[in-house]
Coordinates of C-alpha atoms in Angstrom, one line a residue:
Chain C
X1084 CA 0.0 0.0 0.0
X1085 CA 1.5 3.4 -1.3
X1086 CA 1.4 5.8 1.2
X1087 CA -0.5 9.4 0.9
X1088 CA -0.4 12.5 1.8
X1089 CA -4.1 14.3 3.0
X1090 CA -3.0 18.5 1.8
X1091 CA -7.0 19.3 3.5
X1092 CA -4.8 18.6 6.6
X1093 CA -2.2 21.4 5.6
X1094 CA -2.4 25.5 5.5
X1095 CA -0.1 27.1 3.3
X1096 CA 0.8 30.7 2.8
X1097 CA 1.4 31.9 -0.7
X1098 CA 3.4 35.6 -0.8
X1099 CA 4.0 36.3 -4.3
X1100 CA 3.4 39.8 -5.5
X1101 CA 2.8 38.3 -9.1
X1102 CA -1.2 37.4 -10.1
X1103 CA -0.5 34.7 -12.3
X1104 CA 2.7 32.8 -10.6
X1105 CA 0.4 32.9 -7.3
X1106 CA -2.4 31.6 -9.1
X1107 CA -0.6 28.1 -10.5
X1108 CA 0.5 27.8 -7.3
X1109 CA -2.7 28.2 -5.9
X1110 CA -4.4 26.1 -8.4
X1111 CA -1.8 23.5 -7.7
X1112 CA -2.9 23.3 -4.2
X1113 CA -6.2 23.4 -4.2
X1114 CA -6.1 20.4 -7.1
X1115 CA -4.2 18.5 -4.3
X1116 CA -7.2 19.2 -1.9
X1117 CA -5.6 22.0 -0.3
X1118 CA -8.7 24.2 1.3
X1119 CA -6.8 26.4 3.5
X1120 CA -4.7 28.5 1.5
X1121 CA -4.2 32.4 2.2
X1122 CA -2.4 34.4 -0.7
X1123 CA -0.7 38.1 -0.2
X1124 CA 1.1 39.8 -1.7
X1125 CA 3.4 41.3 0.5
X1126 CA 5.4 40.0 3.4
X1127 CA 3.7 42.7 5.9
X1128 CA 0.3 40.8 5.2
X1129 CA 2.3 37.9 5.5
X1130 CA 3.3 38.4 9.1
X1131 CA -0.4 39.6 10.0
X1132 CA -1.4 36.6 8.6
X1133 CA 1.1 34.3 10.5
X1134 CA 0.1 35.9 13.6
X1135 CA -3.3 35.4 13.5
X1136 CA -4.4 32.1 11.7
X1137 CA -2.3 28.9 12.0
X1138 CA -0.1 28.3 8.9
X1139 CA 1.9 25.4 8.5
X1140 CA 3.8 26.2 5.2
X1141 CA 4.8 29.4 3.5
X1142 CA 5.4 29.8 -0.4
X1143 CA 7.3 32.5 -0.9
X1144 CA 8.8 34.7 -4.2
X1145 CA 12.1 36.0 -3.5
X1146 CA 11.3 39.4 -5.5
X1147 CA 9.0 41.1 -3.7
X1148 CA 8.5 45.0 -3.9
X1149 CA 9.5 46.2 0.0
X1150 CA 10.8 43.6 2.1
X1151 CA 11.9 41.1 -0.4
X1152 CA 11.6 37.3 -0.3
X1153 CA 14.6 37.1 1.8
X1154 CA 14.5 39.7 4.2
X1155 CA 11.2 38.0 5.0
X1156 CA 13.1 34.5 6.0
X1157 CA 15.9 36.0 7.8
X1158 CA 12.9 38.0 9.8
X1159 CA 11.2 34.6 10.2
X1160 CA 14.3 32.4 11.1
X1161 CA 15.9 35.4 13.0
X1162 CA 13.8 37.7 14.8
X1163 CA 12.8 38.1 18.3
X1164 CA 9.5 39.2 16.9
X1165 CA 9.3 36.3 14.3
X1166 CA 5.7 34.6 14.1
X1167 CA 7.3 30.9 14.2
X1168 CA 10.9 30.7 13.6
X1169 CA 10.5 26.6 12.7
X1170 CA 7.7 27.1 9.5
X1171 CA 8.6 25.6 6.5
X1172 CA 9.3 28.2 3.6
X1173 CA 9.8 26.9 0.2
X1174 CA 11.2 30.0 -1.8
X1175 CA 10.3 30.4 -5.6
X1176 CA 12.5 32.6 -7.9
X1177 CA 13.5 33.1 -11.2
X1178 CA 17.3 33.5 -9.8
X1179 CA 18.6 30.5 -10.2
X1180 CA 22.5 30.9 -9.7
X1181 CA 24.3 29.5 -7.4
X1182 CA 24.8 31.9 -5.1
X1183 CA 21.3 32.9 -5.2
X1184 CA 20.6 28.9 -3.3
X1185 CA 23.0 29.4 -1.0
X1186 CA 22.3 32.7 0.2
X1187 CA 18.7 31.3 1.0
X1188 CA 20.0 27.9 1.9
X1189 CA 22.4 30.2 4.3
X1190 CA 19.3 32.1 5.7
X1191 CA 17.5 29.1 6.6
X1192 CA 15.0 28.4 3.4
X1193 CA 13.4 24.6 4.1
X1194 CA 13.3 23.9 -0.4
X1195 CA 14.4 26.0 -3.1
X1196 CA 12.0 26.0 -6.4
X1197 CA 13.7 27.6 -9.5
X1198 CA 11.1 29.4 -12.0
X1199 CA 10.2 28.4 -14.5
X1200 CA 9.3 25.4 -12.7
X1201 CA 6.8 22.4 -13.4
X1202 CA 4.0 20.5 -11.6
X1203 CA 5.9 17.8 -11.1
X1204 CA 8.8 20.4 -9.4
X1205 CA 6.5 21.7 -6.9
X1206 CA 5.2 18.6 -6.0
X1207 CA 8.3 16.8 -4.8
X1208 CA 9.1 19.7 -3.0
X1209 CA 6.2 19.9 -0.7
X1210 CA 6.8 16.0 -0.6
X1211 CA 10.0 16.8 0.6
X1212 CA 8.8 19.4 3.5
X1213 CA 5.7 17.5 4.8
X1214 CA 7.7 13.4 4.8
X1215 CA 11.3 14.6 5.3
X1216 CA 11.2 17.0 8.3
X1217 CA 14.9 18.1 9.3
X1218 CA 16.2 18.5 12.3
X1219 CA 16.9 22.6 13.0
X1220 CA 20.4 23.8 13.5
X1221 CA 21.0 26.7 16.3
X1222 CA 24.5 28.4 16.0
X1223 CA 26.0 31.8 16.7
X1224 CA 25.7 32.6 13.1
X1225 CA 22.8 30.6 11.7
X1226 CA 19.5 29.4 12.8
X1227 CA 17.6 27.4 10.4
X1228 CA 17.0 23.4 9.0
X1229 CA 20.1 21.4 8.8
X1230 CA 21.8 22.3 5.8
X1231 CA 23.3 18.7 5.4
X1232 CA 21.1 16.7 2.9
X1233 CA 23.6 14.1 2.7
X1234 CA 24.7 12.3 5.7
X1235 CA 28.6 11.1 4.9
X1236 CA 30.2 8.9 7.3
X1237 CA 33.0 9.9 9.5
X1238 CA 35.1 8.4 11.3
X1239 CA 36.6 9.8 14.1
X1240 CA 35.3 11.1 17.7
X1241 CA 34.1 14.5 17.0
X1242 CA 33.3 15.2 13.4
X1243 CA 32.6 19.4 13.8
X1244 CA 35.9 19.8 15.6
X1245 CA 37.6 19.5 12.4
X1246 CA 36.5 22.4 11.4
X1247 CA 38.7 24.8 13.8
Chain U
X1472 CA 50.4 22.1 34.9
X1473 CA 53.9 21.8 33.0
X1474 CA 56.5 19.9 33.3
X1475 CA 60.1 19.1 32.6
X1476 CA 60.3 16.0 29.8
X1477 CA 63.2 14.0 30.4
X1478 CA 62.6 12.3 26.9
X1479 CA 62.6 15.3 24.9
X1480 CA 64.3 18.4 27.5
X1481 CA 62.0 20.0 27.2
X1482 CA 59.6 22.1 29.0
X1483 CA 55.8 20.9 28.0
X1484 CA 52.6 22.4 28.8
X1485 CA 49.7 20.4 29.0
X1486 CA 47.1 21.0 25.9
X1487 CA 44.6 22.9 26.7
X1488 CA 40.7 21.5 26.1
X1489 CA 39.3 22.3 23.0
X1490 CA 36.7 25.0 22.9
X1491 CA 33.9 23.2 21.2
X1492 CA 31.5 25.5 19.2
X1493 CA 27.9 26.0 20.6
X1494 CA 25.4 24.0 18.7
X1495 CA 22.1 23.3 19.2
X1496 CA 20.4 20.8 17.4
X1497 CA 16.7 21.1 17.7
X1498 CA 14.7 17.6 17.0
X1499 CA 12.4 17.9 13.4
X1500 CA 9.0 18.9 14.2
X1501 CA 7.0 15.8 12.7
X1502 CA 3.4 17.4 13.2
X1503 CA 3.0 17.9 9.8
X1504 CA 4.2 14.4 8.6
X1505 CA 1.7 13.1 11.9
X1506 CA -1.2 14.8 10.1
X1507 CA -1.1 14.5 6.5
X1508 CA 0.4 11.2 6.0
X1509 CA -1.2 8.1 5.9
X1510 CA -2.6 5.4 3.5
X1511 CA -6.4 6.2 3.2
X1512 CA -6.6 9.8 1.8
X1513 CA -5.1 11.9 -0.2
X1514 CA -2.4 12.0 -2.9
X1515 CA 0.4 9.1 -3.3
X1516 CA 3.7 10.3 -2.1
X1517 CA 5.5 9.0 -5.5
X1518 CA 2.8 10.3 -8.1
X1519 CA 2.0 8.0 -11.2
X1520 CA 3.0 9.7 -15.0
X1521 CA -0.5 10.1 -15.2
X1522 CA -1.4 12.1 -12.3
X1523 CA 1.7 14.1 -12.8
X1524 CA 0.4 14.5 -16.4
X1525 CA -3.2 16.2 -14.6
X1526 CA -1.3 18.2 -12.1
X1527 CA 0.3 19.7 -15.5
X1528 CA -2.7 20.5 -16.7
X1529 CA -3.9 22.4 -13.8
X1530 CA -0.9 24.3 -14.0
X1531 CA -1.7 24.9 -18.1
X1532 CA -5.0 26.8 -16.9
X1533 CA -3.7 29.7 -16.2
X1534 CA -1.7 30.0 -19.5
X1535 CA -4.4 32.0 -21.3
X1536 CA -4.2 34.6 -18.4
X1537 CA -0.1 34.5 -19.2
X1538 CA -0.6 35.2 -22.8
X1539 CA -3.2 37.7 -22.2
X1540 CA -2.0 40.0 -19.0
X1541 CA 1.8 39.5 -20.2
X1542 CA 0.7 40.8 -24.0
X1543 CA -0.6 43.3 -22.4
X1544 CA 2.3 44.4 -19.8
X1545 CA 4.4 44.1 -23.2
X1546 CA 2.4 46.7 -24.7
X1547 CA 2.1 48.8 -21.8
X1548 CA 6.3 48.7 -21.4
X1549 CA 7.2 49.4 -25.1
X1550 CA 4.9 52.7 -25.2
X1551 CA 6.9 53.3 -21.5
X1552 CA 10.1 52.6 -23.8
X1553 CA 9.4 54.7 -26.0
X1554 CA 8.5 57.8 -23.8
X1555 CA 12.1 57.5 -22.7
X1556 CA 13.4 58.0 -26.2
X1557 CA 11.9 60.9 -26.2
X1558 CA 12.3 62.4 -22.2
X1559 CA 15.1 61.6 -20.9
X1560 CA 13.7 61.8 -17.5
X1561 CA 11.4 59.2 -18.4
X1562 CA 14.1 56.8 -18.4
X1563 CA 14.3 55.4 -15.5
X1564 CA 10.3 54.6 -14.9
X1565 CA 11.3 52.6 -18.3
X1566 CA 14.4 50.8 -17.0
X1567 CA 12.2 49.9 -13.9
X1568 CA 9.0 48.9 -16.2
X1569 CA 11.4 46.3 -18.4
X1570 CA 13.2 45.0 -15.1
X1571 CA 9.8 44.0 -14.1
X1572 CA 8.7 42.7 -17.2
X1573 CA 11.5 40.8 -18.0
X1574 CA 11.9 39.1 -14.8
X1575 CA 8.3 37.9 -15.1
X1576 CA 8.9 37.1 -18.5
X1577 CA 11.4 35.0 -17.9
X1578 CA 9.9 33.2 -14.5
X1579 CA 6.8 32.1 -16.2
X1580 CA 7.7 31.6 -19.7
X1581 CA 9.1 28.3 -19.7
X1582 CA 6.0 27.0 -17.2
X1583 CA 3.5 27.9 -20.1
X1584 CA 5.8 26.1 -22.8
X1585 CA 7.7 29.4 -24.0
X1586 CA 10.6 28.5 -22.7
X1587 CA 12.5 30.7 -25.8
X1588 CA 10.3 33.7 -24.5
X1589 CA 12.4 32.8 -20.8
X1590 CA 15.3 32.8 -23.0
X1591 CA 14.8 36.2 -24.4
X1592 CA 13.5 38.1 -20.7
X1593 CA 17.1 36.5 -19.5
X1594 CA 18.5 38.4 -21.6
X1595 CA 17.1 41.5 -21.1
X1596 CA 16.8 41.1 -17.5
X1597 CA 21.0 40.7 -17.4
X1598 CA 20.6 44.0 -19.7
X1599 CA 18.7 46.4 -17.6
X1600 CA 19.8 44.7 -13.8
X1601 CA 21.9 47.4 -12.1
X1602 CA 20.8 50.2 -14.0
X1603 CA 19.1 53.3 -13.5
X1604 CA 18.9 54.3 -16.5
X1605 CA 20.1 54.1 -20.0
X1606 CA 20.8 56.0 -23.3
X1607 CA 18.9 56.0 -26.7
X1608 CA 20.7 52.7 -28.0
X1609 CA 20.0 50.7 -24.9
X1610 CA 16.2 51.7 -24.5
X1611 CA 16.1 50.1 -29.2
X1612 CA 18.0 47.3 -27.7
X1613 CA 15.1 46.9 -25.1
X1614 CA 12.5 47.7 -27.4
X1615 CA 14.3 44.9 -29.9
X1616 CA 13.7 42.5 -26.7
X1617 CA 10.3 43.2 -26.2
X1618 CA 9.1 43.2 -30.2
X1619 CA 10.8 39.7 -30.0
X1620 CA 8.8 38.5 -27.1
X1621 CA 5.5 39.5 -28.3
X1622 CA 6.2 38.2 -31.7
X1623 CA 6.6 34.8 -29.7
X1624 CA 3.4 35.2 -27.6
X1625 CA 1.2 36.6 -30.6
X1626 CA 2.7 33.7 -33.1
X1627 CA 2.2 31.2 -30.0
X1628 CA 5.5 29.6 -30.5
X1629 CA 5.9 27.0 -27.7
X1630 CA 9.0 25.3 -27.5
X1631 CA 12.6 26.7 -28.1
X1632 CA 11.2 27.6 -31.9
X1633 CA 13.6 26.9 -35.3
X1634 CA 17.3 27.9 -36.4
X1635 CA 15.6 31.2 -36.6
X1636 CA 14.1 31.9 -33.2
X1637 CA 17.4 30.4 -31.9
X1638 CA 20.0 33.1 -34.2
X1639 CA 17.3 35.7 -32.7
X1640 CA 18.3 34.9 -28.9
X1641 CA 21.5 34.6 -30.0
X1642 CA 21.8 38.3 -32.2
X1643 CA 19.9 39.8 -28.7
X1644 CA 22.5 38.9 -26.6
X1645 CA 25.0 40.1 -29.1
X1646 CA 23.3 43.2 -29.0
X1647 CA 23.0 43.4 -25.4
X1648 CA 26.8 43.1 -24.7
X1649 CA 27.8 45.4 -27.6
X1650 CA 25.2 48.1 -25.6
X1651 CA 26.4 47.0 -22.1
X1652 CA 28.3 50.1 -21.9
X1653 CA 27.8 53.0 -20.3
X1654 CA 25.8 51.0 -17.3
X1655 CA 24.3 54.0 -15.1

C-alpha cells in the first residue's frame, strides 16, 4: 500500500506579488485538496497573517517589492518578533545561480524551487517538506534546517571539531 | 600544569581543552508528517505519470491569463520605452517597467511552454539589472527584446522555436553586450 499525503490537513501561505505565478501555485494546491490556502502579496500581510491564523507552510517569491523574499526569511528564522521561527518556507525565484541557493540555503529556506518550474517540481518539493522534516540547526551565526542533505560517514570522535 | 620531559628536555605544557563550538540541534517537528500522512486519503507520495500529467494540466489553466495580462504588460512597457526615447527623464520609470517585465517574462515563460520567451527576458533582465537608467541605444535594444517576445506570444510559439528563433536569442545577446556600456 502506497502511502498518501491528505493536503486538506495542511495550510499554506502563498506571498507572491505576481497574479498569475500565485495563481498556478494556488491552483496546484487546491487540485491537491488544499482548502486552506491564504495568498498576499506582501510580506507585511504575510506576518499579519502568521500571527493570526495557524499556517503550516509558506510559499514565498524572493522578489518582492519592499521587504523582499529574503528579508522576509531572515525576519522569520531570525527575529525576536518572528511569528514561528520553525515554519517551512519553500522560496520560488526566477534566480537561479548558485549563489542565489545558497544565500537562502544560508538564511534558513526549508526547499528552493527555480522558475520556471513544473507541476511535477513543486510537488516533490512539498513532498519533501511535509515526509522529510529536518532537524533545526541553532549556531551563533545561523539558525535554520540542517543544511546537510547528505549524511557522509565519519570516522573519528568529534566530526565538527575538524572544522577549527 | 607543566612539566620538565626527560625524553625530549623539554619544557611541555599540557594541551589545553578544546573549545567546542555552541550547537544546538533542535529535533524535526513531525506534526505535519503526523497529520497528512497516511494510506487512506489523499495523494500518493511517488505520483503515477498520469497524475503528474493532470497536475500539469492544472498548472496549463492559467496560461491563457499568461498570454493575455503579459501581452498586455508588453504593450504597456514598449509605449513606456518609447517615452524614454523621447524624455530623458522618463528613463528610469522605463528601466524599472522592463526589469519587471522581463523578470516575469522570464519566470513564467518556460512554465507555459515558452521557454524561448524565458530565453529572451534572461536576456534583457541581465541588460537592464543594475541600471538606473540608459541612453537612446540601450532603450532600441530593449525595445528589440520586447518586439521579439510578443512576436513569440502573438505567433504562440511553444517550444525553443527553429534555427531562426534560436540566431534571434543569439543576435539579442550580441546586441546586449555590444550596448552593455555605459551602465548607469
Amino acid at each position: 500500500m502506497n502511502a498518501k499525503i491528505d493536503f486538506s490537513k495542511i495550510s499554506f501561505l502563498i506571498v507572491d506579488g505576481d497574479k498569475i505565478s500565485a495563481q498556478v501555485v494556488y491552483d496546484t494546491l487546491a487540485y491537491l485538496g488544499a482548502s486552506h490556502i491564504q495568498r498576499v502579496k506582501s510580506p507585511n500581510n504575510a506576518f499579519d497573517v502568521l500571527r493570526t491564523e495557524k499556517i503550516d507552510i509558506v510559499i514565498c517569491e524572493w522578489r518582492l517589492h519592499g521587504m523582499d523574499g529574503l528579508e522576509f526569511l531572515d525576519v522569520m528564522r531570525n527575529s525576536t518578533n518572528s511569528p514561528n521561527r520553525f515554519i517551512p518556507v519553500i522560496m520560488l525565484t526566477a534566480h537561479s545561480e548558485l549563489r542565489y541557493v545558497t544565500t537562502a540555503r544560508d538564511l534558513g529556506i526549508t526547499e528552493f524551487l527555480a522558475k520556471p518550474f513544473n507541476a511535477k517540481a513543486l510537488y516533490s518539493r512539498l513532498v519533501s517538506v511535509i515526509t522529510r522534516p529536518r532537524v533545526f540547526v541553532n549556531t551563533g551565526t545561523y539558525f535554520g534546517p540542517d543544511r546537510r542533505r547528505r549524511q557522509v560517514e565519519f570516522d573519528g570522535p568529534d566530526r565538527r571539531s575538524m572544522d577549527e | 600544569m607543566s612539566h620538565f620531559d626527560w625524553g625530549s628536555g623539554a619544557i611541555v605544557k599540557p594541551e589545553q581543552p578544546k573549545k567546542k563550538k555552541n550547537v544546538q540541534i533542535i529535533p524535526a517537528q513531525t506534526d505535519l508528517k503526523r497529520r497528512a500522512v497516511n494510506f487512506v486519503k489523499g495523494f500518493d507520495i511517488n505520483l503515477s505519470s498520469e497524475q503528474i500529467e493532470e497536475l500539469e494540466q492544472v498548472v496549463q489553466r492559467s496560461s491563457e491569463t499568461f498570454v493575455r495580462d503579459i501581452g498586455k504588460d508588453l504593450m504597456e512597457c514598449r509605449k513606456t520605452v518609447i517615452a524614454g526615447l523621447g524624455d530623458k527623464s522618463k528613463r528610469p520609470q522605463a528601466i524599472t517597467a522592463a526589469g519587471d517585465l522581463a523578470y516575469s517574462v522570464k519566470a513564467l515563460g518556460g512554465t507555459f511552454q515558452y521557454p524561448l520567451m524565458t530565453q529572451i527576458a534572461k536576456s534583457m533582465e541581465t541588460f537592464v539589472a543594475d541600471r538606473t537608467t540608459a541612453n537612446e541605444k540601450q532603450l532600441l535594444v530593449l525595445q528589440l527584446h520586447i518586439d521579439s517576445l510578443y512576436v513569440i506570444l502573438a505567433g504562440r510559439v511553444t517550444g525553443f522555436g527553429s534555427t531562426v528563433e534560436q540566431a534571434t536569442v543569439a543576435a539579442l545577446t550580441k546586441l546586449t553586450e555590444r550596448y552593455e556600456d555605459p551602465r548607469e
